[in-house]
Each structure stands twice: as structure tokens, then as C-alpha cells.
Coordinates of C-alpha atoms and ligand atoms in Angstrom, one line a residue:
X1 CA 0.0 0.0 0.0
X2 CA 2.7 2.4 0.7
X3 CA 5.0 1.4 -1.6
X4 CA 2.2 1.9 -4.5
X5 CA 1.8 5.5 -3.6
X6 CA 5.5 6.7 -3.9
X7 CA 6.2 8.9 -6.1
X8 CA 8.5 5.7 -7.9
X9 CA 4.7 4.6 -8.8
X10 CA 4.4 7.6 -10.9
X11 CA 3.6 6.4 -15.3
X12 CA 4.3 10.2 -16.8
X13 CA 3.1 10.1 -20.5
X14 CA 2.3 12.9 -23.0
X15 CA 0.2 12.1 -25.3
X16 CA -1.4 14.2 -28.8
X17 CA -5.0 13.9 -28.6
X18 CA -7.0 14.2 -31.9
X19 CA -7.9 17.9 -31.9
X20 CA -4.0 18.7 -31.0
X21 CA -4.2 19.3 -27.6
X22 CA -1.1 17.8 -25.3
X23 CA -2.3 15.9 -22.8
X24 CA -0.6 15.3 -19.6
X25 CA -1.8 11.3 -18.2
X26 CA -0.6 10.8 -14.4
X27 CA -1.2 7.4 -13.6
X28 CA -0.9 6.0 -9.5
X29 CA -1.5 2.3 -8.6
X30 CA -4.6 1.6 -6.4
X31 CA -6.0 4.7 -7.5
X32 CA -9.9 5.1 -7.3
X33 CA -10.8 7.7 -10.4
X34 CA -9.4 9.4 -12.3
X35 CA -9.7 13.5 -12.2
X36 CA -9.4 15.4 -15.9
X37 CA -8.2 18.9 -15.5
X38 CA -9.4 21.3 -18.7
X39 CA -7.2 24.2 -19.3
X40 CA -8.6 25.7 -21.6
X41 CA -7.6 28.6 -24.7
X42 CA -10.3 30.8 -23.7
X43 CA -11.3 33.6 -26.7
X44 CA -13.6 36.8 -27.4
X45 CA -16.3 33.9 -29.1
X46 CA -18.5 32.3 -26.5
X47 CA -19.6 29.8 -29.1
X48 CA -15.8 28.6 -29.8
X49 CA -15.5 28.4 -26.0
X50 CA -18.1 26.1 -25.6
X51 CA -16.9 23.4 -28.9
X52 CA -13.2 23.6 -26.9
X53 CA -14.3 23.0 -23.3
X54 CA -17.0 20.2 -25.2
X55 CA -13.9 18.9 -27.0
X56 CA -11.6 19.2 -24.3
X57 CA -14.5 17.5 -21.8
X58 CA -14.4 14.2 -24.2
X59 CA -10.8 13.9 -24.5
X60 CA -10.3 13.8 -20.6
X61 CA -12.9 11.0 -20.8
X62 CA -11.1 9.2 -23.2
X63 CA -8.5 9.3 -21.2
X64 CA -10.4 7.9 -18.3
X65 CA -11.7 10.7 -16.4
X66 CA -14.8 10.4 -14.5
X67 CA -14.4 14.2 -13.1
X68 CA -13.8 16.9 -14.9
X69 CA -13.0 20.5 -13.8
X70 CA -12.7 23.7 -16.2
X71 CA -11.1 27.0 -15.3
X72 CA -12.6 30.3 -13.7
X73 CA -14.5 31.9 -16.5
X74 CA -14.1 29.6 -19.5
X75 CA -16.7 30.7 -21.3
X76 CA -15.6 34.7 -21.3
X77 CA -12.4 36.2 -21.6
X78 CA -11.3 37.1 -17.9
X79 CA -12.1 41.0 -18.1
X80 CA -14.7 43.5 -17.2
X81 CA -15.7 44.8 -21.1
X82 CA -16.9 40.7 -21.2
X83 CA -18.8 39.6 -18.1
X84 CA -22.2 41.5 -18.8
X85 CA -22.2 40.8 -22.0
X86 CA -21.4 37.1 -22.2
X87 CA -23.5 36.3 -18.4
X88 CA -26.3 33.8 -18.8
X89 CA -29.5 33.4 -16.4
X90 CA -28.9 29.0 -15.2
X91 CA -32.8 29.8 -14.0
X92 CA -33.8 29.5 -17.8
X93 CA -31.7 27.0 -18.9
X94 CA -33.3 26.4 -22.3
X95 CA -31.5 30.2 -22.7
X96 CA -28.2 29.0 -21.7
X97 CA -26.0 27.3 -24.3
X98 CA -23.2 27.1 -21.2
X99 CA -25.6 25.3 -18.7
X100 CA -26.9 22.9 -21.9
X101 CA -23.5 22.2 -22.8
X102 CA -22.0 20.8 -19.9
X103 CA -25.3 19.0 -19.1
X104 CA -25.4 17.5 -22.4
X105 CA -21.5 16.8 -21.7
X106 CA -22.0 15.0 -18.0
X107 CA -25.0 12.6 -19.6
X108 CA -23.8 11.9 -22.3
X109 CA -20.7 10.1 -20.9
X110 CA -21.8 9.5 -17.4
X111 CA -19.6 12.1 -15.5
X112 CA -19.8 14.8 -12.7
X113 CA -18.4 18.2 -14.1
X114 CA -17.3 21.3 -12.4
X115 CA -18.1 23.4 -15.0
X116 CA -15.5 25.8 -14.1
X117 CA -17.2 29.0 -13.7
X118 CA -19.1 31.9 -15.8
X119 CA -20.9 35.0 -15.7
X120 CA -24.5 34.4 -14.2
X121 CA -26.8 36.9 -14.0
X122 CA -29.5 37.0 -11.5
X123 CA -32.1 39.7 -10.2
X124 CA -30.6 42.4 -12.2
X125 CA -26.9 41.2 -10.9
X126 CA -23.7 39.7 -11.9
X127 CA -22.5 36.5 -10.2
X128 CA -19.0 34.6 -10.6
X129 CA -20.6 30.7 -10.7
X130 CA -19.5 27.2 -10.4
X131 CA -22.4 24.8 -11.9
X132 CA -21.9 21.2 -11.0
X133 CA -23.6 18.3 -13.1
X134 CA -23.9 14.8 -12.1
X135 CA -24.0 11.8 -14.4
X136 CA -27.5 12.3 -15.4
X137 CA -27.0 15.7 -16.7
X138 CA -28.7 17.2 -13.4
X139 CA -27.2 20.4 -12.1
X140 CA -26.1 18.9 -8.7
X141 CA -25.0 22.8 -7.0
X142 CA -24.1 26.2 -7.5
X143 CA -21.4 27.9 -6.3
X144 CA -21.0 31.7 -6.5
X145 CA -17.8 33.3 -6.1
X146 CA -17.6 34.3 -2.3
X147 CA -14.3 36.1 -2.0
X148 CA -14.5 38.8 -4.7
X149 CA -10.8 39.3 -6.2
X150 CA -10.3 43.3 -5.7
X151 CA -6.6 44.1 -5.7
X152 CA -4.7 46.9 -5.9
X153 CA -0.9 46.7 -5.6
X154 CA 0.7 49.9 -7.4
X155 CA 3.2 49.4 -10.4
X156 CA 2.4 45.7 -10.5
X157 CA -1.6 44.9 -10.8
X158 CA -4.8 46.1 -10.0
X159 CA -8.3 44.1 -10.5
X160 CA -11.8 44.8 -8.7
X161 CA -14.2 42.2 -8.8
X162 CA -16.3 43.7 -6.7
X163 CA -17.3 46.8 -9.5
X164 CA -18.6 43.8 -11.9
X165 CA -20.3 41.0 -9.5
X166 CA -22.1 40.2 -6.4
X167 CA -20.4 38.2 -3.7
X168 CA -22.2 34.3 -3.3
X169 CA -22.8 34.1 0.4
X170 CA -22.7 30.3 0.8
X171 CA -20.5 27.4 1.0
X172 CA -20.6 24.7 -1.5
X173 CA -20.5 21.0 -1.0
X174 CA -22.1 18.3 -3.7
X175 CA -22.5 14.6 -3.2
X176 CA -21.7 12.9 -6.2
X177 CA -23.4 10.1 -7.4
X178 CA -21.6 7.2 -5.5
X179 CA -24.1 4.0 -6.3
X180 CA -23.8 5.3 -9.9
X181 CA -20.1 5.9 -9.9
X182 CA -19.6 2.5 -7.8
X183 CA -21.6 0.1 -10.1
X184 CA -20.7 1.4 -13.0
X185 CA -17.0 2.8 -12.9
X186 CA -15.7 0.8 -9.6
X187 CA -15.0 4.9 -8.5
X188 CA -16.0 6.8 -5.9
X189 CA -16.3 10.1 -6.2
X190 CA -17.6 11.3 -3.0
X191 CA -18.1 14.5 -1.3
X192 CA -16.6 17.7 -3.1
X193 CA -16.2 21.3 -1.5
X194 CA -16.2 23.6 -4.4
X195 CA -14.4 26.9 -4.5
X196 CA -13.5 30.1 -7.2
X197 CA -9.9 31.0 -7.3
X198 CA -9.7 33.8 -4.4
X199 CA -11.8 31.8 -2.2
X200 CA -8.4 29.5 -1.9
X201 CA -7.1 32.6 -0.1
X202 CA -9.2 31.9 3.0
X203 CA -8.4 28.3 5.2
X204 CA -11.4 28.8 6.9
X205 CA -13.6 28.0 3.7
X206 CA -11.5 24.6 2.9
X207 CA -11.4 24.1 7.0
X208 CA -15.1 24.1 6.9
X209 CA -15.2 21.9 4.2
X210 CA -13.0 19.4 5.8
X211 CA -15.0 19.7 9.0
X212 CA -18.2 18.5 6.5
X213 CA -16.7 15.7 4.9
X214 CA -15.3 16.9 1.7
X215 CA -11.9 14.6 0.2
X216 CA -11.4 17.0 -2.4
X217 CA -11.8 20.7 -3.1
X218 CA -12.2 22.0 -6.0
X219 CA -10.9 25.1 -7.5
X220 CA -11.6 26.7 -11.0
X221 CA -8.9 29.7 -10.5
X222 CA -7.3 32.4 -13.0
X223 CA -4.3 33.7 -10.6
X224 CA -2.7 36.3 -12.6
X225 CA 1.2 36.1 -13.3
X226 CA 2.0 39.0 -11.0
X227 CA 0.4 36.5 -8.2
X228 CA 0.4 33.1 -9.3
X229 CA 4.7 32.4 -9.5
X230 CA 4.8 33.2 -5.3
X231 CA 1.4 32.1 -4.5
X232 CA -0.9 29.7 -6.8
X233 CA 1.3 26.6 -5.7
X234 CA 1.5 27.3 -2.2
X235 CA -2.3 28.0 -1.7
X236 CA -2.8 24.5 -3.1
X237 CA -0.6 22.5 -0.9
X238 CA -1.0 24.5 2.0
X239 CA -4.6 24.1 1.8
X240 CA -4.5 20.5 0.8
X241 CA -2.0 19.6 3.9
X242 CA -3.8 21.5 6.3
X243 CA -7.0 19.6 5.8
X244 CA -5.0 16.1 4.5
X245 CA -7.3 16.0 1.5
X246 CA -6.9 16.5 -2.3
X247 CA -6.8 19.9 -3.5
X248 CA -8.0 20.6 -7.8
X249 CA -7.3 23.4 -9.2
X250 CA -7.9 24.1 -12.9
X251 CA -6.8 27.4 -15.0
X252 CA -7.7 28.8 -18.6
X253 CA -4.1 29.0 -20.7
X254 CA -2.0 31.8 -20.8
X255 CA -2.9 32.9 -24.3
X256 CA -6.6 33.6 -23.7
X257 CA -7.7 36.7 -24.7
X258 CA -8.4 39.9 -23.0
X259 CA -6.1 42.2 -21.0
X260 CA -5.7 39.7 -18.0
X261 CA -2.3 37.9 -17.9
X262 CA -3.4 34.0 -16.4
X263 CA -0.5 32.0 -14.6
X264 CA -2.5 28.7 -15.8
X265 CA -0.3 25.6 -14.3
X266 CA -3.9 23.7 -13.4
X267 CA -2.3 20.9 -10.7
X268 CA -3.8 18.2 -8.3
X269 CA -2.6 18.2 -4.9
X270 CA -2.8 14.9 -2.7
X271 CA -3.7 15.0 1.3
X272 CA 0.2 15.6 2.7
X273 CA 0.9 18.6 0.1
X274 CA 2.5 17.2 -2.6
X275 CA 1.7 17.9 -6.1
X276 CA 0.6 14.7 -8.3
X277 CA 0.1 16.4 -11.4
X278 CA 0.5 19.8 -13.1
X279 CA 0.8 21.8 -16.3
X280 CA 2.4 24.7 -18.1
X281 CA 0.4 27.6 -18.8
X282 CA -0.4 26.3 -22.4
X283 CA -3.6 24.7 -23.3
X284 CA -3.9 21.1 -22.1
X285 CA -5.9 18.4 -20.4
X286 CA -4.0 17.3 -17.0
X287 CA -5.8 13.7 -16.1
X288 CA -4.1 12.1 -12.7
X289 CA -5.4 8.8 -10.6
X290 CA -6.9 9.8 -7.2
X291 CA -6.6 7.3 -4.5
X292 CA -8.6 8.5 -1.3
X293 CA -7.0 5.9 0.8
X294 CA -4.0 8.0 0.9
X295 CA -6.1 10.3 2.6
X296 CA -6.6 7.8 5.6
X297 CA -3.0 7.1 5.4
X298 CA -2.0 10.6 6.0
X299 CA -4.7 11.1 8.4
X300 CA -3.7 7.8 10.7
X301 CA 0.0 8.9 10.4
X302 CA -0.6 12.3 11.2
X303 CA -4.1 13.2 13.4
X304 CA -4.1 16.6 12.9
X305 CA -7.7 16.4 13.9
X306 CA -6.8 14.6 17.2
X307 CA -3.6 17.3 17.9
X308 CA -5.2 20.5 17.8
X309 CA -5.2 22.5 20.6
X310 CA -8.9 24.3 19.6
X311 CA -8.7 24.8 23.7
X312 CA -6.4 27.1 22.8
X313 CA -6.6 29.5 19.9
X314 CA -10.2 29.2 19.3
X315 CA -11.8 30.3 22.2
Ligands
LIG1 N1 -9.4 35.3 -10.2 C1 -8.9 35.5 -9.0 O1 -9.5 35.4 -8.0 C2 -7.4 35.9 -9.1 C3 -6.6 35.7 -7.9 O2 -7.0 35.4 -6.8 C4 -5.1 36.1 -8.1 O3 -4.4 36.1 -7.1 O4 -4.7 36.3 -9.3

């Protein structure tokens, strides 16, 4: 058992998938399911979007993936002259090519999909949204962007999120289809804790998430290069050791349009911090083997749960 997950275990293969897209396959014995990763080439056309996340959905299912995450706005160039203009209402779905899409996309082969996230508008405002879909092409949960990205560090970068979109005010957590999942892939998917890019900022959000059950966490994230070299990485492990579960993250490429400037490098994380699998910032699939008994293994070795000292710094 230990032996299988040492990094010695690890297959590395690149691979050309048919529409020319490198794929990177991460393969670990024992593992339960495997995890596809969609980092996509995101443009100024909403409809060529949509055929590269579709085409980009089916080649991380050929590859064995039975969940797939896409990036923080996929759909919509990352930048304010977009969102209202490219934002669709999920309350009338027969209005939203997005939400048909990746509900076509999950049924069709049987999948759960974090559909990354897009511009949703609701009640006359902007939201930042995470639409999950289960195997039957059911949207599962919604998550909207809590943390709002506003930043404003002179001579290097400044963003506000908070001039464009509402803040969501709940946490997310979706159980997947595990009798589906079980009789029919042998996987087991489990509980997810969803969050959008910033929110991985805050230990609270994946604490809480831990504290409900959640093995994995994902997040669809666009970390700009003045933030992601020092800090994408780090936020990842630290808030995959610190609750000794997987961590997903999943980026558009670098050379998606608009004014934005996206680190990309979409990675998996496993429960003590270390990085299974990860990209470049170039379009590509990422598909890696997750094997939740590692998070036991970690846990058992290391009861964090049973050490801390709540007497202490949380009263
Ligand atoms: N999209 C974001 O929330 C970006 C972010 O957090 C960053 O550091 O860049």
C-alpha cells in the first residue's frame, strides 16, 4: 500500500489527442478515479469556447476521467468589457448554451463536471458561478464566487471584482453520485467542497469543508502572473496539507484573450501537500489517478484532527 503510492509509482506520459491538444496522463496504482483537468484557450467567441471546453470534456474521458473541472471563466475572456455581456441566467436553462452544454457533456458520458465557472446573471446582478452536473445531466450545486478578487498593488496589478459582480454568500459541498459511480465505474467520487480562485485565499472555507466531509476541493482559478509564481502553488498545498485531503485546481491557458495575464499551471494536490500532477500555462488536459486511501493514510500517520489544541486558539 505504501509502496504503491511513492512517487516511484508515478507512469508520466504525454500524449497528442486528436484535436492537437497535449495531454498530460498521471497514472498512480490503487488509484480510485481518475480526475481530468481542462485548461482551456479561452477567446472573445462564446460559441468557440463552448466546442473547446466540449472537445476538451471528451478527451479527458477518453483518457479515463470520470471528473472533470474547467477553469474560472471559461466561457468569457477574464475581463470586465466581457462579463455582462457574455453572463447567462442557469434559472432559464433552455437560454443558456453554457448550462446545456456541460449537461449535455455529463450525460452523455456519465460524468460529474465542475463546470469551471461563468458569468451568471441573476435579479438584475452579476454573479461569478461554479455549476456542478452529475451523471444524469442534473445540475447537482451552484457555487457563487464568495471572496470577490479586488486588488490593488501599485506598479504591478490592480483588479476589482467587486465593481462587476455580487459576492455568493454560501458554502458549496455536492454529493456525487456514489451508487452510480460505484456500479458502474468501480470509482468513488464522493463529497466535493467547491471553491472560485480567491476563495483559496481563505483556510477557513477549505477548513469548513473538511469539518463536512469533503476529500477534495475543487478550484476553478485564473491567478494572474503578478500573483500566481509566489502564491498559486503554495495556496494549493497548504490548503490541501492542512485539511489532509486532495486539492484541484484548474486554470484557462495563458494565451486567452483579454487584457488579463493567467499563470495557468492547473495541478492536483494529494492529502500531505505534494503535487501529483500539473501543467504549463499552455492549453492542455491534466488527467491524474486519485486514490482516497491516501487520505486515511495521511490522516492515521498524522491526526491533525486529534492534535489540535482548539482549547487554545479558538476560544
Ligand atoms: N481570479 C482571481 O480570484 C485571481 C486571484 O486570486 C489572483 O491572485 O490572481
Amino acid at each position: 500500500m505504501m509502496a504503491s503510492s511513492t512517487p516511484s509509482s508515478l507512469e508520466h506520459t504525454m500524449l497528442a489527442a486528436s484535436e492537437q491538444v497535449p495531454i498530460i496522463v498521471v497514472a498512480i496504482y490503487c488509484g480510485q478515479f481518475k480526475i481530468g483537468l481542462c485548461q482551456l484557450s479561452v477567446t472573445s467567441e462564446k460559441n468557440q469556447n463552448l466546442v473547446c471546453a466540449r472537445n476538451s470534456i471528451k478527451a479527458a474521458v477518453e483518457c479515463g476521467a470520470r471528473l472533470v473541472v474547467l477553469p474560472e471563466m471559461w466561457n468569457c475572456p477574464y475581463s470586465n468589457d466581457y462579463f455582462a455581456k457574455f453572463a447567462e441566467d442557469f434559472e432559464n436553462e433552455d437560454a443558456s448554451p453554457t448550462f446545456s452544454m456541460l449537461s449535455e457533456a455529463a450525460c452523455s458520458h456519465g460524468i460529474t463536471i465542475v463546470g469551471g465557472s461563468v458569468p451568471e446573471s441573476s435579479d438584475g446582478r452579476l454573479y461569478n458561478t461554479s455549476c456542478v452536473f452529475g451523471p444524469d445531466g442534473k445540475l447537482k450545486a451552484k457555487h457563487r464566487k464568495i471572496h470577490l478578487f479586488d486588488i490593488e498593488i501599485p506598479g504591478d496589478i490592480t483588479f476589482k471584482e467587486s465593481d462587476f459582480f455580487a459576492a455568493g454568500d454560501k458554502p458549496t459541498i455536492v454529493d456525487t453520485d456514489l451508487a452510480t459511480d460505484k456500479q458502474l465505474f468501480n470509482a468513488d467520487v464522493g463529497r466535493i467542497g467547491i471553491g472560485i480562485c480567491h476563495d483559496i485565499r481563505f483556510p477557513e472555507l477549505a477548513a469548513l469543508y473538511r469539518a463536512k466531509g469533503a476529500r477534495i476541493i475543487c478550484y476553478p482559478g485564473a491567478f494572474n502572473i503578478s500573483t500566481g509564481e509566489l502564491l498559486w502553488e503554495v495556496m494549493q498545498r497548504a490548503r490541501a496539507a492542512d485539511n489532509q485531503l486532495f486539492v484541484a485546481t484548474c486554470s484557462p491557458s495563458r494565451d486567452s484573450s483579454g487584457s488579463y495575464a493567467i499563470w495557468g499551471h492547473s495541478t492536483l494536490v494529494g492529502p500531505s501537500g505534494e503535487i501529483i500532477a500539473t501543467s504549463g500555462h499552455e492549453e492542455t488536459v491534466v488527467v491524474a489517478e486519485i486514490d482516497y486511501s491516501k487520505i486515511e493514510l495521511q490522516r492515521k500517520g498524522l491526526p491533525l484532527d486529534k492534535q489540535k489544541r482548539a482549547d487554545i486558539y479558538l476560544s
